[in-house]
Short mmCIF file of C-alpha atoms in Angstrom, two decimals:
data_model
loop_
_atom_site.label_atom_id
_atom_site.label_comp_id
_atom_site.label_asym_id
_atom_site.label_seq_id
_atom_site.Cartn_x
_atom_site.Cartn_y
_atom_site.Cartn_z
CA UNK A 29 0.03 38.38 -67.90
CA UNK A 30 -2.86 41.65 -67.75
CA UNK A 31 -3.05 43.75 -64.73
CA UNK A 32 -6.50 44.98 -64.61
CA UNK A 33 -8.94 47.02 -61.58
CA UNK A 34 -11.25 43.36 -61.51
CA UNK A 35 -14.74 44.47 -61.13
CA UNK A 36 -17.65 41.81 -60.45
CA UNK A 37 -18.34 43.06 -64.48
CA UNK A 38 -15.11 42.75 -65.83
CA UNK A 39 -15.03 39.70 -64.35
CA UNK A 40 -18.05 38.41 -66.66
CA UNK A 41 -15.89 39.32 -69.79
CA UNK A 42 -12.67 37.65 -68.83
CA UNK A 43 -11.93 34.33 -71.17
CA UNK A 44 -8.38 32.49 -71.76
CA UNK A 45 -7.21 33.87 -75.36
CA UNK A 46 -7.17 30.45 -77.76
CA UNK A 47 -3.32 30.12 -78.31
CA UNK A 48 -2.96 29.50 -74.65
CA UNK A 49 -3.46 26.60 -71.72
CA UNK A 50 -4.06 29.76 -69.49
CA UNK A 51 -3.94 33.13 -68.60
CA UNK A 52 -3.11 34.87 -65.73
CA UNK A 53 -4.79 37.77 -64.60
CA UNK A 54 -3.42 40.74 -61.73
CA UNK A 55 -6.07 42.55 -60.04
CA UNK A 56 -4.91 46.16 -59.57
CA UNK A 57 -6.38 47.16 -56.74
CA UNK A 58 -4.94 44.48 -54.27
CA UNK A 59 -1.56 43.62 -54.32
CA UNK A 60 -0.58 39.85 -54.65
CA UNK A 61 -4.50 38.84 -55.84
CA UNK A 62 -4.12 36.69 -59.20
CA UNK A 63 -7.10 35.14 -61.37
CA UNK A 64 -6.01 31.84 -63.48
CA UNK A 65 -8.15 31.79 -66.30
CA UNK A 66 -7.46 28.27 -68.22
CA UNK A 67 -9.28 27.10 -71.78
CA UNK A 68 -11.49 24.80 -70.38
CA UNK A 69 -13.50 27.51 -68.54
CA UNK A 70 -12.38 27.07 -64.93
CA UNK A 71 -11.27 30.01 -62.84
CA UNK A 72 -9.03 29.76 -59.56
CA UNK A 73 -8.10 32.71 -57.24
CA UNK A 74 -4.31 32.62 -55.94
CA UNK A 75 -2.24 35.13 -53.94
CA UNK A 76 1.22 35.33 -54.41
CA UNK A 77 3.80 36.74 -52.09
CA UNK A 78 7.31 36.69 -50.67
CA UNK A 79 8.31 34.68 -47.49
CA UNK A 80 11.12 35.70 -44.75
CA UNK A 81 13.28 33.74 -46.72
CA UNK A 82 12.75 36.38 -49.92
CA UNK A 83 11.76 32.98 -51.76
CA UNK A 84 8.06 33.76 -54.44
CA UNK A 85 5.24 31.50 -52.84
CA UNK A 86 1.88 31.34 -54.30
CA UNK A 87 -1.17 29.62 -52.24
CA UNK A 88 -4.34 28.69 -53.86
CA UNK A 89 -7.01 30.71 -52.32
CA UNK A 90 -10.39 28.94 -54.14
CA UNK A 91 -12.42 28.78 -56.87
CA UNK A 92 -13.35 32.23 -58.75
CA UNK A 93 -17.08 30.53 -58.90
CA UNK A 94 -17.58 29.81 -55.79
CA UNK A 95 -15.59 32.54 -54.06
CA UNK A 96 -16.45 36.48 -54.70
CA UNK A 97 -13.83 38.80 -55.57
CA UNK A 98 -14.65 40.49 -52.16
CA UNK A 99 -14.13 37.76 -50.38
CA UNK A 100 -10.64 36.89 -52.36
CA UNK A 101 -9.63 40.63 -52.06
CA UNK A 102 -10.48 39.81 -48.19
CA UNK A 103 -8.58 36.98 -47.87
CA UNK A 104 -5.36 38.07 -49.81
CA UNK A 105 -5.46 40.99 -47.37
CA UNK A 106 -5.84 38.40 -44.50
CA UNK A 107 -2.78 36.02 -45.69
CA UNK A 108 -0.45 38.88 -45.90
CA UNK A 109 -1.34 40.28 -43.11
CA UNK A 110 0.19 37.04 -41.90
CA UNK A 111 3.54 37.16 -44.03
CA UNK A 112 3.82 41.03 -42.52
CA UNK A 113 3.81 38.99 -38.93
CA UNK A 114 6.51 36.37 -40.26
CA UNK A 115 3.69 33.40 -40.78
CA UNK A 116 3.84 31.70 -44.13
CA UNK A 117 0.93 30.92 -45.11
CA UNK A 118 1.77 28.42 -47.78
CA UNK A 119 4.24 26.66 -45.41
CA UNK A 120 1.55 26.18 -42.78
CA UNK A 121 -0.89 24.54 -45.45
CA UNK A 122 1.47 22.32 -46.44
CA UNK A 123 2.26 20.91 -42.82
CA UNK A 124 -1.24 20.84 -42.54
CA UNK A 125 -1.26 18.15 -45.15
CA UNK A 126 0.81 16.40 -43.09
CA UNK A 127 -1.30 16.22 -40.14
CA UNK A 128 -1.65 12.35 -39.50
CA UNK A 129 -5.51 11.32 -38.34
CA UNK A 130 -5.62 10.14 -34.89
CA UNK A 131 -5.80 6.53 -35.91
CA UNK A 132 -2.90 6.84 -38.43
CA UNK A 133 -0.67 8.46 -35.39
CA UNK A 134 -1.36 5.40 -33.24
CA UNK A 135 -0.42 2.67 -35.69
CA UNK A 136 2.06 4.32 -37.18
CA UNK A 137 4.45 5.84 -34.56
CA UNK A 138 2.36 5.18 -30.98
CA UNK A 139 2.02 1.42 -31.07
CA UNK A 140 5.39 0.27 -32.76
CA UNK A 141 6.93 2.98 -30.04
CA UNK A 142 5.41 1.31 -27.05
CA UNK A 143 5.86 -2.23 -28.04
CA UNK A 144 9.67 -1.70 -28.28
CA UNK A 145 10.17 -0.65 -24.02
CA UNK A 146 5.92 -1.20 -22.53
CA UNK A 147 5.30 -4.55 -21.05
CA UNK A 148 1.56 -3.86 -20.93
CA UNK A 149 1.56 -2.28 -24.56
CA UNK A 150 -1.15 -4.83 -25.34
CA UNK A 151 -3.07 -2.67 -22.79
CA UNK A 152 -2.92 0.41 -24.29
CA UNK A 153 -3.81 -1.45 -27.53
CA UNK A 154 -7.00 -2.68 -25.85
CA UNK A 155 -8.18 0.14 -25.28
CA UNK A 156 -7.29 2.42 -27.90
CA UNK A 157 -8.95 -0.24 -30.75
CA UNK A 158 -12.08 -0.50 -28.20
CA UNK A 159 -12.81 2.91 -26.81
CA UNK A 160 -10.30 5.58 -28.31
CA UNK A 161 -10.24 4.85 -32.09
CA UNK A 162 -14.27 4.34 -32.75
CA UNK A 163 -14.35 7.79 -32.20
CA UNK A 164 -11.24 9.60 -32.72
CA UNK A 165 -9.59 7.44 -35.47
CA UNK A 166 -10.70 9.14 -38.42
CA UNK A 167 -10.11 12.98 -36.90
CA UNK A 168 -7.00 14.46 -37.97
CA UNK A 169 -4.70 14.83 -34.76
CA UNK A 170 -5.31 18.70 -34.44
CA UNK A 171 -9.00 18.59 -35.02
CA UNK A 172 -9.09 16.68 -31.53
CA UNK A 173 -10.95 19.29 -28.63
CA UNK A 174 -10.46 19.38 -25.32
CA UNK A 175 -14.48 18.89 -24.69
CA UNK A 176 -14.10 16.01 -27.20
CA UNK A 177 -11.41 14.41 -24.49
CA UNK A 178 -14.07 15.32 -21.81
CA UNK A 179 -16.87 13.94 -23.28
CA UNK A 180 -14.86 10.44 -24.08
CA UNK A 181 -13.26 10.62 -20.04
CA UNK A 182 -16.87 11.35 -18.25
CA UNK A 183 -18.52 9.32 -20.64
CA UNK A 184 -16.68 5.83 -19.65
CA UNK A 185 -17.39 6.51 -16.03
CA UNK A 186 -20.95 7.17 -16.99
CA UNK A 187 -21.32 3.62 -18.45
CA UNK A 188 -20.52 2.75 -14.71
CA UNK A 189 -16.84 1.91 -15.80
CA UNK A 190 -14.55 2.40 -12.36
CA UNK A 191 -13.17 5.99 -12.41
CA UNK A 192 -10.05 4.33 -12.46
CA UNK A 193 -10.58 3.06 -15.92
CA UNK A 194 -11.79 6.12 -16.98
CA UNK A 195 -8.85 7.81 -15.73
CA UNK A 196 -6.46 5.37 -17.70
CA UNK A 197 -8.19 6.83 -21.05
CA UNK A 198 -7.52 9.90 -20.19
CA UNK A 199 -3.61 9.21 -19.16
CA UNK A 200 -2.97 7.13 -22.32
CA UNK A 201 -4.82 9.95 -24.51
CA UNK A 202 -2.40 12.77 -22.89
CA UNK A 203 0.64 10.40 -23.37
CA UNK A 204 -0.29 9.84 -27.09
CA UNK A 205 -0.28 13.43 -27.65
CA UNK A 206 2.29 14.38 -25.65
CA UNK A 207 4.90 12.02 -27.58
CA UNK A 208 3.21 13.82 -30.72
CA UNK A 209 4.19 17.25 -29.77
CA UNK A 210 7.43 15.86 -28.35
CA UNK A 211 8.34 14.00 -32.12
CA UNK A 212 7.40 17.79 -33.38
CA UNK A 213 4.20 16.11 -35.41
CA UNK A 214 3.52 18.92 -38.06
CA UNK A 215 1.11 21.45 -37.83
CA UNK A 216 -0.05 20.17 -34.08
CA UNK A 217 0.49 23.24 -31.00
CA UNK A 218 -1.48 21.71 -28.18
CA UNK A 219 -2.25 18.67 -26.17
CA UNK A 220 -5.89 18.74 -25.90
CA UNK A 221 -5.73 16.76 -23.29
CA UNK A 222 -3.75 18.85 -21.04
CA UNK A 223 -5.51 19.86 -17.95
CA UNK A 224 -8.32 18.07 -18.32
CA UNK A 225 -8.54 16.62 -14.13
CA UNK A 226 -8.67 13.15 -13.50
CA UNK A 227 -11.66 11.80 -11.79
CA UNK A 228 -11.08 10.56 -7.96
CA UNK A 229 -10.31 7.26 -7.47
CA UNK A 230 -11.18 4.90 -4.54
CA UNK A 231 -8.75 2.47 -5.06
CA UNK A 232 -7.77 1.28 -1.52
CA UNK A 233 -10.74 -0.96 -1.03
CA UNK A 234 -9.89 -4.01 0.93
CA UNK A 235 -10.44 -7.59 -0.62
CA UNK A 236 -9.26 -10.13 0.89
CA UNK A 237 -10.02 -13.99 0.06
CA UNK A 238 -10.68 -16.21 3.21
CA UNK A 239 -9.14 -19.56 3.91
CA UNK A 240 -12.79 -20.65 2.99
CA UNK A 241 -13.11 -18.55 -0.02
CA UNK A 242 -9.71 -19.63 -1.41
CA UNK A 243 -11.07 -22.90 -1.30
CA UNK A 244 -14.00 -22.27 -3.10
CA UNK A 245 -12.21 -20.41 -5.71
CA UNK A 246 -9.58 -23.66 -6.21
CA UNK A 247 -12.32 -25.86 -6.53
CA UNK A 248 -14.06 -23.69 -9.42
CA UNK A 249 -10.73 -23.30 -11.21
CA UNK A 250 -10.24 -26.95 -11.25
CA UNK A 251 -13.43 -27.35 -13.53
CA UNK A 252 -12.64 -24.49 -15.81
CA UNK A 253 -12.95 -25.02 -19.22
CA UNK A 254 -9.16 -23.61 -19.31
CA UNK A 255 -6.88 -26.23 -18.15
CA UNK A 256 -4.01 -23.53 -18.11
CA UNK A 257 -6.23 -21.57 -15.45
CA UNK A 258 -5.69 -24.54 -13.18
CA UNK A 259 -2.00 -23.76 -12.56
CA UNK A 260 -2.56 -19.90 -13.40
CA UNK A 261 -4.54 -19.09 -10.35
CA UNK A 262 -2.75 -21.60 -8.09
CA UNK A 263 1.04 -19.64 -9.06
CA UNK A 264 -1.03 -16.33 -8.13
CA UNK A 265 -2.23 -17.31 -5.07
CA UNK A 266 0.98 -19.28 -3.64
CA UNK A 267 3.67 -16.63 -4.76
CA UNK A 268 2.28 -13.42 -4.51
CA UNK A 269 3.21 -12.41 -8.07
CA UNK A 270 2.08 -10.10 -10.33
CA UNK A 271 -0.55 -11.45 -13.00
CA UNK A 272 1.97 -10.61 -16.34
CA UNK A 273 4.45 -11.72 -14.09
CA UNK A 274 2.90 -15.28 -14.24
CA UNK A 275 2.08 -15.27 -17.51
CA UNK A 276 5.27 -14.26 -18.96
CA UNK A 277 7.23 -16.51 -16.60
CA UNK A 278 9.47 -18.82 -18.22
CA UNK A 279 11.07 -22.18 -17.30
CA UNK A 280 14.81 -20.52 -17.70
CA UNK A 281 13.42 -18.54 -14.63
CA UNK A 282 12.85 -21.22 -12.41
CA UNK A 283 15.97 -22.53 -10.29
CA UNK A 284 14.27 -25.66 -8.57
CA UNK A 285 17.57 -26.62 -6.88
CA UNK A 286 17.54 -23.24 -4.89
CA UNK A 287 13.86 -23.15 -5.01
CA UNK A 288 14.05 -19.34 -6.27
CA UNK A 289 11.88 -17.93 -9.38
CA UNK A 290 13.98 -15.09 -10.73
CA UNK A 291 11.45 -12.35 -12.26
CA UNK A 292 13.93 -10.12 -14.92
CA UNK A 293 11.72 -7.39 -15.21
CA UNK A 294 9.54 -6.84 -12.13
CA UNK A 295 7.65 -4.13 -11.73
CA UNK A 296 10.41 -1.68 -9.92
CA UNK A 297 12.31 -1.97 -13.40
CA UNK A 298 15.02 -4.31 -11.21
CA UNK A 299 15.44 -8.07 -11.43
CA UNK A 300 13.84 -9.61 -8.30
CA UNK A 301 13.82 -13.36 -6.59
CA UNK A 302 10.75 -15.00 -5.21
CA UNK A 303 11.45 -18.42 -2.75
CA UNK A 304 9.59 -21.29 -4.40
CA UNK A 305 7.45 -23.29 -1.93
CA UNK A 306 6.82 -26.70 -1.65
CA UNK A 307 3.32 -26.85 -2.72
CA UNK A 308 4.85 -24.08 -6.34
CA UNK A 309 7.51 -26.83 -7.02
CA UNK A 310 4.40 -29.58 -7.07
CA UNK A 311 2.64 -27.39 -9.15
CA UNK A 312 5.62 -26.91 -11.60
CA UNK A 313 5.74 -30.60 -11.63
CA UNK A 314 2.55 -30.87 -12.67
CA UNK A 315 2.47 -28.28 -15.32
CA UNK A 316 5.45 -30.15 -17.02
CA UNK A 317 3.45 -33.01 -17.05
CA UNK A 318 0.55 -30.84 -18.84
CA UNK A 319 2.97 -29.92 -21.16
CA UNK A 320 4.36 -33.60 -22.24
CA UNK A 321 0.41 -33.66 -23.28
CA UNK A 322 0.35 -30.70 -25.62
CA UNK A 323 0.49 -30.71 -29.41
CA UNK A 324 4.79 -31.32 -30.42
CA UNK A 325 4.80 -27.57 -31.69
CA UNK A 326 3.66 -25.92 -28.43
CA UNK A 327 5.20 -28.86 -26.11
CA UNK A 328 8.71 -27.38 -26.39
CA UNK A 329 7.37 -23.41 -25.46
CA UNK A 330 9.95 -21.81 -23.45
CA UNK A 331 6.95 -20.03 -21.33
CA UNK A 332 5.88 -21.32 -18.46
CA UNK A 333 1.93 -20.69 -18.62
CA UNK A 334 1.49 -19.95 -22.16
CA UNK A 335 -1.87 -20.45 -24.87
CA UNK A 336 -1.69 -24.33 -25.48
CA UNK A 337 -2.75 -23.31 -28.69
CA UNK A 338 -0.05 -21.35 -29.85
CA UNK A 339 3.00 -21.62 -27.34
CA UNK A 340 2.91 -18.07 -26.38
CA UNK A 341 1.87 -16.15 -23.66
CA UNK A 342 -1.74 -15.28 -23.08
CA UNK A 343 -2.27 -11.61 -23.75
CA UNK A 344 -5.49 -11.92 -21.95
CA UNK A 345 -6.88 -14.24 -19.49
CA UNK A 346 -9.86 -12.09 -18.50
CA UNK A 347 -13.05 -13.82 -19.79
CA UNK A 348 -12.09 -16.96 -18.24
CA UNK A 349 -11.39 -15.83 -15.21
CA UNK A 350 -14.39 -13.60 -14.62
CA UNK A 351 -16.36 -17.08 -15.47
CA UNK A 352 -14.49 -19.26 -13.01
CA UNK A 353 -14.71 -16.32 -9.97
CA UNK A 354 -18.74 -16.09 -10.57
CA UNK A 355 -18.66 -19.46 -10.52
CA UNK A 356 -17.27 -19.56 -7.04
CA UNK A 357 -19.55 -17.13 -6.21
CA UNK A 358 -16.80 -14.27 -5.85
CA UNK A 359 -17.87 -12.29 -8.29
CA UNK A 360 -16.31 -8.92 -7.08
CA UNK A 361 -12.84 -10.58 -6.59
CA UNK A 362 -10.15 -8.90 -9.30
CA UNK A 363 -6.57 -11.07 -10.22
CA UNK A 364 -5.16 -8.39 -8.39
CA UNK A 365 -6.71 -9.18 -4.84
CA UNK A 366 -4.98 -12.90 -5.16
CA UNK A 367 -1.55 -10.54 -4.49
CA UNK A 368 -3.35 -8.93 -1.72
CA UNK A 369 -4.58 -12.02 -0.05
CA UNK A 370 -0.92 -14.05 -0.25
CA UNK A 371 0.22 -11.13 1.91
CA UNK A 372 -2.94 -11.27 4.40
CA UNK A 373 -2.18 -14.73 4.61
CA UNK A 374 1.41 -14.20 5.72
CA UNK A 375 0.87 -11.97 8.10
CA UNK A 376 -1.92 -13.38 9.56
CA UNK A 377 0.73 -16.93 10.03
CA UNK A 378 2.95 -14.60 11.69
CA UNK A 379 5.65 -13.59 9.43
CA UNK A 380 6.67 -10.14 9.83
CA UNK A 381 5.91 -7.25 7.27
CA UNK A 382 9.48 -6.78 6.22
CA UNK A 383 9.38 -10.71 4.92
CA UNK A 384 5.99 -9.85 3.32
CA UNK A 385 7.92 -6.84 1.44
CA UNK A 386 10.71 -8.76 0.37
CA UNK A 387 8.74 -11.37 -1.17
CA UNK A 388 6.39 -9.20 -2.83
CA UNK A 389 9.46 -6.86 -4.14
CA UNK A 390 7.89 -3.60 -3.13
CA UNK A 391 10.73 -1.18 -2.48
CA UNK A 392 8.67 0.69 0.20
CA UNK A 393 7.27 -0.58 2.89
CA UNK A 394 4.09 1.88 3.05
CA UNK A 395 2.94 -0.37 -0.08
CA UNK A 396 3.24 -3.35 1.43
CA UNK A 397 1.02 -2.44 4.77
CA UNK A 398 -1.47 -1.41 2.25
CA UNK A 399 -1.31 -4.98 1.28
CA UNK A 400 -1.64 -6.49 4.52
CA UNK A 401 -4.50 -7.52 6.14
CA UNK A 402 -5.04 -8.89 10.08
CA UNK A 403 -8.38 -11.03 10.30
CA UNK A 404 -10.76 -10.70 13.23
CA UNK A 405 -9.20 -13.52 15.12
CA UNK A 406 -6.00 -12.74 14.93
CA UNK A 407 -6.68 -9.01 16.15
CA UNK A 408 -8.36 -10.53 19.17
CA UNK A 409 -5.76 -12.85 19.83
CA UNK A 410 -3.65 -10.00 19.88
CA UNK A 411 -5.80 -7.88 22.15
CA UNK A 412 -6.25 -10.77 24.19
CA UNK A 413 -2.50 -11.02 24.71
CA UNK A 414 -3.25 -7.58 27.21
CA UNK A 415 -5.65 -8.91 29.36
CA UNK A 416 -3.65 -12.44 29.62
CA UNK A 417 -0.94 -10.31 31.23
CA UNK A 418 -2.88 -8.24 33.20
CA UNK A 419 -4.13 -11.13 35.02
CA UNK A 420 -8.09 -11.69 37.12
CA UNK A 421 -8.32 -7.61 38.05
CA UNK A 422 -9.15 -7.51 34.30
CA UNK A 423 -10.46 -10.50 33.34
CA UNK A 424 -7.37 -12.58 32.64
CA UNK A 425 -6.41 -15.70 34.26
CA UNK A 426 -4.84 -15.93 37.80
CA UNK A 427 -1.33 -17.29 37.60
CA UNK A 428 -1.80 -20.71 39.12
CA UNK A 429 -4.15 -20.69 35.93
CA UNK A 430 -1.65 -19.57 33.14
CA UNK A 431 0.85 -22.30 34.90
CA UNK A 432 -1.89 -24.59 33.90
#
């Protein structure tokens, strides 16, 4: 080991002596700056220093060919600088190494995380391997911006996605980085996603299917392609259930003898019971019959309304859908509206919004007028009611007439 002033000359001159691998060389005039000369020519600049823990680390500053002995006087300045302020410098390259890239995060921890407790995990699986990972996937987790985030947020909406999609890219993205900081991910200080506003959403548009439309709808199902969707749609429409909910049904849930479909996991996180009418225990009937017809592996499936094909429950029923709803001209109509129109039904037959919240197993009742819909004819009836009792002043009928 030579300590020698390094000059940009002396530096010219400086060779590994024969009888040795290397040689290491201490510049004089900055403290902690080391030159490894090795036999085979190559020169590396390190700086080596004590941490708070009094333990010798040494950090790998760059090659002496590429980097001036300026610059490496410079930056062995800089890093101590650092150690003065309690930072170890070594320490925070090597959690740096451990930095996962985005994609690596999200199939290593994220996914098998969410599959274990998120019904809809599929979901955020969707669209992290369609959207998220084509152009985060390959960054390393703190490389992420925050204008990266924006860009990726406005730039769904701009493909005229609903802002309410956009927004659930944005919500999984904070949630994915969120749980990193929370599992203390190495080397990552910030959620680049924090604070970044989510766009306005519209989502109390009113869609309702008429008696007419319903019909329409049934009649296009019944020539789908997917002879599942036949009973899928149906269940929708005449319970009131949730989509997942139908498709994750199983026959263990069904009590026929009380005519009650218990649902484990609804979405309150509470077990809820919907009554079973006469035209869902015909179309139970009729589904075991479809199953009697299946392939012997899949004819045993415990699920209700799963893939013929494999026994299981659809993860996704959306392209045959959207092609039956075009089909019956209802393009515009989401699975979600069938739930909406069950309870416009029902309260347009006169059932009362506390039976409409019961069956739908909202636990407040401010969802379920949100749900409810009264069609032009009933309103009328209704106002109509008024000028019935107010009699001829107002256009009603005498009494000898409403004796009639």
């Amino acid at each position: 080991m030579s300590v020698i002033a390094l000059s940009a000359q002396t530096l010219k001159t400086l060779v590994c002596p024969s009888d040795k691998a290397k040689e290491n060389i201490w510049d004089a005039r900055c403290k902690g700056l080391m030159l490894e000369v090795r036999q085979s020519g190559g020169r590396t600049w390190y700086v080596r220093y004590v941490d708070i823990r009094g333990k010798q680390r040494q950090l790998r500053i760059g090659d002496a060919d590429v980097i001036s002995l300026e610059r490496a006087r410079k930056r062995t300045d800089e890093l101590r600088s650092q150690v003065a302020l309690g930072r170890d410098p070594a320490e925070e390259k090597a959690m740096l190494k451990q930095m996962p890239t985005f994609a690596e995060f999200v199939h290593e921890r994220y996914l098998p995380y969410v599959k274990g407790y998120k019904r809809s995990w599929h979901i955020d699986e969707s669209l992290l391997r369609n959207h998220l990972l084509p152009k985060l996937g390959g960054k390393y987790l703190d490389q992420i911006r925050k204008d990266e985030i924006i860009a990726l947020h406005h730039g769904h909406r701009a493909k005229g996605r609903a802002p309410a999609s956009a927004n659930r890219l944005l919500i999984l993205m904070r949630y994915i980085f969120n749980l990193a900081l929370k599992w203390e991910t190495p080397g990552l200080l910030k959620n680049p996603a924090k604070g970044v506003p989510l766009l306005e959403e519209n989502n109390k548009r009113e869609r309702y299917l008429s008696q007419e439309e319903a019909q329409r709808l049934y009649d296009a199902v019944q020539q789908s392609e997917s002879r599942m969707l036949r009973f899928i749609v149906p269940m929708l429409i005449l319970t009131g259930a949730r989509k997942r909910e139908v498709l994750d049904a199983r026959w263990g849930d069904f009590d026929l003898q009380q005519r009650v479909w218990r649902i484990a996991l609804s979405k309150s996180g509470k077990a809820r019971y919907v009554p079973l009418s006469e035209g869902v225990v015909l179309l139970l009937d009729q589904l075991r019959a479809e199953h009697a017809n299946w392939p012997l592996a899949q004819r045993g499936s415990l699920w209700a309304f799963p893939n013929p094909n494999t026994g299981k429950p659809y993860s996704s029923i959306y392209y045959t859908w959207d092609t039956t709803r075009k089909k019956a001209g209802l393009p515009e109509v989401r699975i979600h509206d069938l739930r909406h129109s069950f309870a416009s039904f029902l309260i347009n037959a006169g059932r009362s919004i506390y039976e409409v919240q019961k069956i739908l197993g909202h636990t407040q009742i401010k969802t379920t007028q949100r749900y409810s819909h009264l069609s032009q004819d009933t309103l009328l009836a209704a106002v109509n009611t008024a000028v019935d009792l107010l009699g001829p002043a107002f256009g009603g009928p005498s009494k000898a007439e409403a004796r009639k």
